[in-house]
Coordinates of C-alpha atoms in Angstrom, one line a residue:
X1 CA 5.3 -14.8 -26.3
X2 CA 6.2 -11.8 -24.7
X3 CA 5.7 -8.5 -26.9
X4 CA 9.2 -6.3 -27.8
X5 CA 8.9 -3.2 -26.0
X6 CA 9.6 0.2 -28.2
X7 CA 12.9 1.8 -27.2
X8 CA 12.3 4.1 -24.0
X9 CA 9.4 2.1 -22.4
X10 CA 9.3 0.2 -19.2
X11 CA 8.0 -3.4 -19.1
X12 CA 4.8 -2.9 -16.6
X13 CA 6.0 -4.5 -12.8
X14 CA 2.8 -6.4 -13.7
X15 CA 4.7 -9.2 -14.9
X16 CA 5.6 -12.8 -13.7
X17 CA 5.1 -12.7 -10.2
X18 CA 4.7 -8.8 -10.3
X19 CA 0.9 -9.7 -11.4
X20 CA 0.8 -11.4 -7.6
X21 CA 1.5 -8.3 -5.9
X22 CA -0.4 -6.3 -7.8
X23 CA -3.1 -8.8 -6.5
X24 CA -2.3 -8.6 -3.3
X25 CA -2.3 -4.7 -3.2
X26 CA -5.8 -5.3 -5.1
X27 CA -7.3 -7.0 -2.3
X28 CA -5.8 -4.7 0.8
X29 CA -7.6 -1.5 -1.8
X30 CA -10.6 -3.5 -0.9
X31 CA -10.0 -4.1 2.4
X32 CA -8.9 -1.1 3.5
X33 CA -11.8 1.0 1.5
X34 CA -14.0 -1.3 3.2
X35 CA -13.5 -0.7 6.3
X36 CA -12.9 2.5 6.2
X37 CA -16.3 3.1 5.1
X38 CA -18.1 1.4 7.8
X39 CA -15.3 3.0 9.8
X40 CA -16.5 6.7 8.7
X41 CA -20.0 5.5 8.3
X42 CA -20.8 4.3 11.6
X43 CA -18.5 5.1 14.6
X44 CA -16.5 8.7 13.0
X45 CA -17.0 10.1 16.5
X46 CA -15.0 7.8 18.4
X47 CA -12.3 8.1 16.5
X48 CA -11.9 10.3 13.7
X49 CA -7.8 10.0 13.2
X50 CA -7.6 5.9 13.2
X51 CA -10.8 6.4 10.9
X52 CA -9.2 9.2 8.8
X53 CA -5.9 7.2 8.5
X54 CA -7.9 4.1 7.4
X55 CA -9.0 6.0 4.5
X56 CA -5.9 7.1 3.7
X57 CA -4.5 3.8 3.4
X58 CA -7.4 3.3 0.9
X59 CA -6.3 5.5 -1.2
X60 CA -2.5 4.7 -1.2
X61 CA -3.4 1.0 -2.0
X62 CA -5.2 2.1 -4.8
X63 CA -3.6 4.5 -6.5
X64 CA 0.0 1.9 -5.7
X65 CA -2.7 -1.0 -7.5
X66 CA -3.5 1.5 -10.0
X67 CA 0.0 2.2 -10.5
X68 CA 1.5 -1.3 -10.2
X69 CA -0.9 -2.2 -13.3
X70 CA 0.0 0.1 -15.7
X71 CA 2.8 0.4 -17.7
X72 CA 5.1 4.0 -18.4
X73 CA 8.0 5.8 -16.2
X74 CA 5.1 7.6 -14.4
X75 CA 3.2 5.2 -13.6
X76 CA 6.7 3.4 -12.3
X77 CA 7.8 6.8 -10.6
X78 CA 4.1 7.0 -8.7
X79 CA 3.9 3.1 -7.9
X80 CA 7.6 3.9 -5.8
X81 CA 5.7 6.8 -4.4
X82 CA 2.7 5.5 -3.5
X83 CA 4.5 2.6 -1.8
X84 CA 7.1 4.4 -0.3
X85 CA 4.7 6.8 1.5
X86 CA 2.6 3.3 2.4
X87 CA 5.7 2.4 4.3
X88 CA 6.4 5.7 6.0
X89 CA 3.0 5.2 7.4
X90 CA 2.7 1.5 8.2
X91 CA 5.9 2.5 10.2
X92 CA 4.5 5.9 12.2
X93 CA 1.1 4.4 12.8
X94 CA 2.6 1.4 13.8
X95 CA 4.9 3.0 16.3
X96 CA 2.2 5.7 17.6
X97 CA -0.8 3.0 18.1
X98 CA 1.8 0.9 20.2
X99 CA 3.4 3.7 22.3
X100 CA 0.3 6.2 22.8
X101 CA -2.6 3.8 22.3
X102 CA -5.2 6.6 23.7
X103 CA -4.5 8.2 20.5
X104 CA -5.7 5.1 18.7
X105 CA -8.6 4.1 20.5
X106 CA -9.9 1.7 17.6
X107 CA -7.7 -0.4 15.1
X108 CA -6.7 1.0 11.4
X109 CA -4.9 -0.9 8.8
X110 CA -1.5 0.1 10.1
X111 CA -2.3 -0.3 13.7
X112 CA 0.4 -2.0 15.9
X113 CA 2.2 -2.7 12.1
X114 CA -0.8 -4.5 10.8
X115 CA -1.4 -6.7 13.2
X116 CA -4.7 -7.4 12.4
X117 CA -3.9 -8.1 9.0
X118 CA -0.7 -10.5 9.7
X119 CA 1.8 -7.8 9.3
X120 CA 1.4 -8.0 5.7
X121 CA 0.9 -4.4 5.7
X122 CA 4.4 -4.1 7.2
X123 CA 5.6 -6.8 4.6
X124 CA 4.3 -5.5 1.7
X125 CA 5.6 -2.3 1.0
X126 CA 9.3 -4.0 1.3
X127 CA 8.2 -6.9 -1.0
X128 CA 6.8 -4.0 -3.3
X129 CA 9.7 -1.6 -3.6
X130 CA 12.1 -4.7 -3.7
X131 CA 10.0 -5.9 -7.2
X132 CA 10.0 -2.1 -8.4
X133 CA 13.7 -2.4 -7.9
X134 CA 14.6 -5.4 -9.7
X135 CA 12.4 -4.5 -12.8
X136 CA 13.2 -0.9 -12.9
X137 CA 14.6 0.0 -16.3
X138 CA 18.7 -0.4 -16.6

Protein backbone atom coordinates (compact mmCIF):
# COMPACT_ATOMS: atom_id res chain seq x y z
CA UNK A 1 0.00 0.00 0.00
CA UNK A 2 1.24 3.06 -1.12
CA UNK A 3 2.32 5.65 1.76
CA UNK A 4 0.21 9.29 1.92
CA UNK A 5 2.52 11.86 0.94
CA UNK A 6 2.67 15.09 3.43
CA UNK A 7 1.19 18.13 1.76
CA UNK A 8 3.89 19.92 -0.54
CA UNK A 9 5.97 16.76 -1.52
CA UNK A 10 6.39 15.05 -4.78
CA UNK A 11 5.80 11.31 -5.17
CA UNK A 12 9.58 10.18 -6.41
CA UNK A 13 9.27 9.39 -10.59
CA UNK A 14 10.63 6.20 -9.07
CA UNK A 15 7.38 4.72 -9.21
CA UNK A 16 5.50 2.05 -11.35
CA UNK A 17 7.25 1.92 -14.36
CA UNK A 18 9.29 5.08 -13.35
CA UNK A 19 11.53 2.39 -11.33
CA UNK A 20 12.24 0.90 -15.08
CA UNK A 21 13.82 4.03 -16.33
CA UNK A 22 15.56 4.71 -13.45
CA UNK A 23 17.05 1.18 -14.32
CA UNK A 24 17.74 1.86 -17.49
CA UNK A 25 19.55 5.19 -16.82
CA UNK A 26 21.30 2.91 -14.02
CA UNK A 27 22.88 0.68 -16.47
CA UNK A 28 23.88 3.49 -19.34
CA UNK A 29 25.78 5.35 -15.76
CA UNK A 30 27.64 2.07 -15.95
CA UNK A 31 28.16 1.92 -19.36
CA UNK A 32 29.07 5.06 -20.15
CA UNK A 33 31.63 5.39 -16.93
CA UNK A 34 32.90 2.38 -18.20
CA UNK A 35 33.96 3.19 -21.11
CA UNK A 36 34.94 6.25 -20.57
CA UNK A 37 37.56 5.07 -18.34
CA UNK A 38 39.24 2.66 -20.63
CA UNK A 39 38.49 5.54 -23.08
CA UNK A 40 40.74 8.11 -20.87
CA UNK A 41 42.79 5.30 -19.64
CA UNK A 42 44.17 3.97 -22.64
CA UNK A 43 43.87 5.78 -26.02
CA UNK A 44 43.29 9.91 -24.49
CA UNK A 45 45.70 10.87 -27.20
CA UNK A 46 43.71 9.99 -30.08
CA UNK A 47 41.00 11.50 -29.12
CA UNK A 48 40.56 13.57 -26.28
CA UNK A 49 36.96 15.38 -27.25
CA UNK A 50 34.98 11.90 -28.08
CA UNK A 51 36.81 10.70 -24.79
CA UNK A 52 36.10 13.94 -22.78
CA UNK A 53 32.38 13.89 -24.05
CA UNK A 54 32.09 10.14 -22.99
CA UNK A 55 32.83 11.23 -19.53
CA UNK A 56 30.54 13.67 -19.62
CA UNK A 57 27.76 11.51 -20.48
CA UNK A 58 28.88 9.59 -17.35
CA UNK A 59 28.15 12.05 -15.29
CA UNK A 60 24.80 13.22 -16.66
CA UNK A 61 23.52 9.58 -16.39
CA UNK A 62 24.38 9.61 -13.05
CA UNK A 63 23.60 12.49 -11.50
CA UNK A 64 19.79 12.00 -13.88
CA UNK A 65 19.93 8.21 -11.93
CA UNK A 66 20.79 9.84 -8.89
CA UNK A 67 18.09 12.29 -9.43
CA UNK A 68 15.35 9.96 -10.94
CA UNK A 69 15.70 7.97 -7.42
CA UNK A 70 15.12 10.36 -5.03
CA UNK A 71 12.23 11.98 -4.04
CA UNK A 72 11.79 16.31 -3.43
CA UNK A 73 11.12 19.28 -6.00
CA UNK A 74 14.99 19.46 -6.35
CA UNK A 75 15.68 16.45 -6.99
CA UNK A 76 12.61 16.59 -9.71
CA UNK A 77 13.96 20.14 -10.91
CA UNK A 78 17.68 18.48 -11.39
CA UNK A 79 16.42 15.01 -12.93
CA UNK A 80 14.58 17.62 -15.84
CA UNK A 81 17.95 19.18 -16.03
CA UNK A 82 20.09 16.53 -16.13
CA UNK A 83 18.01 14.94 -18.79
CA UNK A 84 17.32 17.88 -20.71
CA UNK A 85 21.02 18.77 -21.13
CA UNK A 86 21.45 14.70 -21.91
CA UNK A 87 19.26 15.50 -24.87
CA UNK A 88 20.87 18.67 -26.04
CA UNK A 89 23.95 16.56 -26.33
CA UNK A 90 22.71 13.22 -27.72
CA UNK A 91 21.42 15.75 -30.34
CA UNK A 92 24.83 18.04 -31.08
CA UNK A 93 27.14 14.97 -30.79
CA UNK A 94 24.96 13.18 -32.90
CA UNK A 95 24.75 15.76 -35.57
CA UNK A 96 28.67 16.72 -35.41
CA UNK A 97 30.03 12.90 -35.36
CA UNK A 98 27.81 12.38 -38.65
CA UNK A 99 28.65 15.67 -40.47
CA UNK A 100 32.47 16.30 -39.45
CA UNK A 101 33.46 12.79 -38.56
CA UNK A 102 37.34 13.91 -38.40
CA UNK A 103 36.31 15.61 -35.33
CA UNK A 104 35.12 12.29 -33.92
CA UNK A 105 37.70 9.93 -34.85
CA UNK A 106 36.56 7.19 -32.29
CA UNK A 107 32.89 6.49 -31.05
CA UNK A 108 31.28 8.15 -27.75
CA UNK A 109 27.92 7.33 -26.25
CA UNK A 110 26.18 9.96 -28.37
CA UNK A 111 28.07 9.24 -31.55
CA UNK A 112 25.97 9.15 -34.76
CA UNK A 113 22.68 9.41 -32.03
CA UNK A 114 23.78 6.33 -30.20
CA UNK A 115 24.19 4.19 -32.68
CA UNK A 116 26.23 1.91 -30.96
CA UNK A 117 23.90 1.65 -28.22
CA UNK A 118 20.57 1.14 -30.38
CA UNK A 119 19.62 4.74 -30.37
CA UNK A 120 18.50 4.29 -26.89
CA UNK A 121 20.57 7.19 -25.96
CA UNK A 122 18.46 9.20 -28.44
CA UNK A 123 15.22 7.49 -26.98
CA UNK A 124 15.73 7.95 -23.61
CA UNK A 125 15.95 11.28 -22.76
CA UNK A 126 12.34 11.71 -24.53
CA UNK A 127 10.96 8.62 -22.75
CA UNK A 128 12.56 10.41 -19.55
CA UNK A 129 11.19 13.94 -19.67
CA UNK A 130 7.87 12.44 -21.01
CA UNK A 131 7.59 10.32 -17.40
CA UNK A 132 8.94 13.60 -15.48
CA UNK A 133 5.98 15.17 -17.21
CA UNK A 134 3.22 12.99 -16.39
CA UNK A 135 4.18 12.60 -12.70
CA UNK A 136 5.19 16.16 -12.05
CA UNK A 137 3.18 17.52 -9.26
CA UNK A 138 -0.45 19.35 -10.39
Amino acid sequence: MAEPLERGTRRTAATGPGRILVAVYGIFALAATSRAAVQISTKWHEAPLAYTLSALAAVIYIVATVALARRGEGSFRLAVAAIGIELLGVLVVGTLSVFDQEAFPDATVWSGYGEGYLFIPLVLPVIGLLWLRRTARR
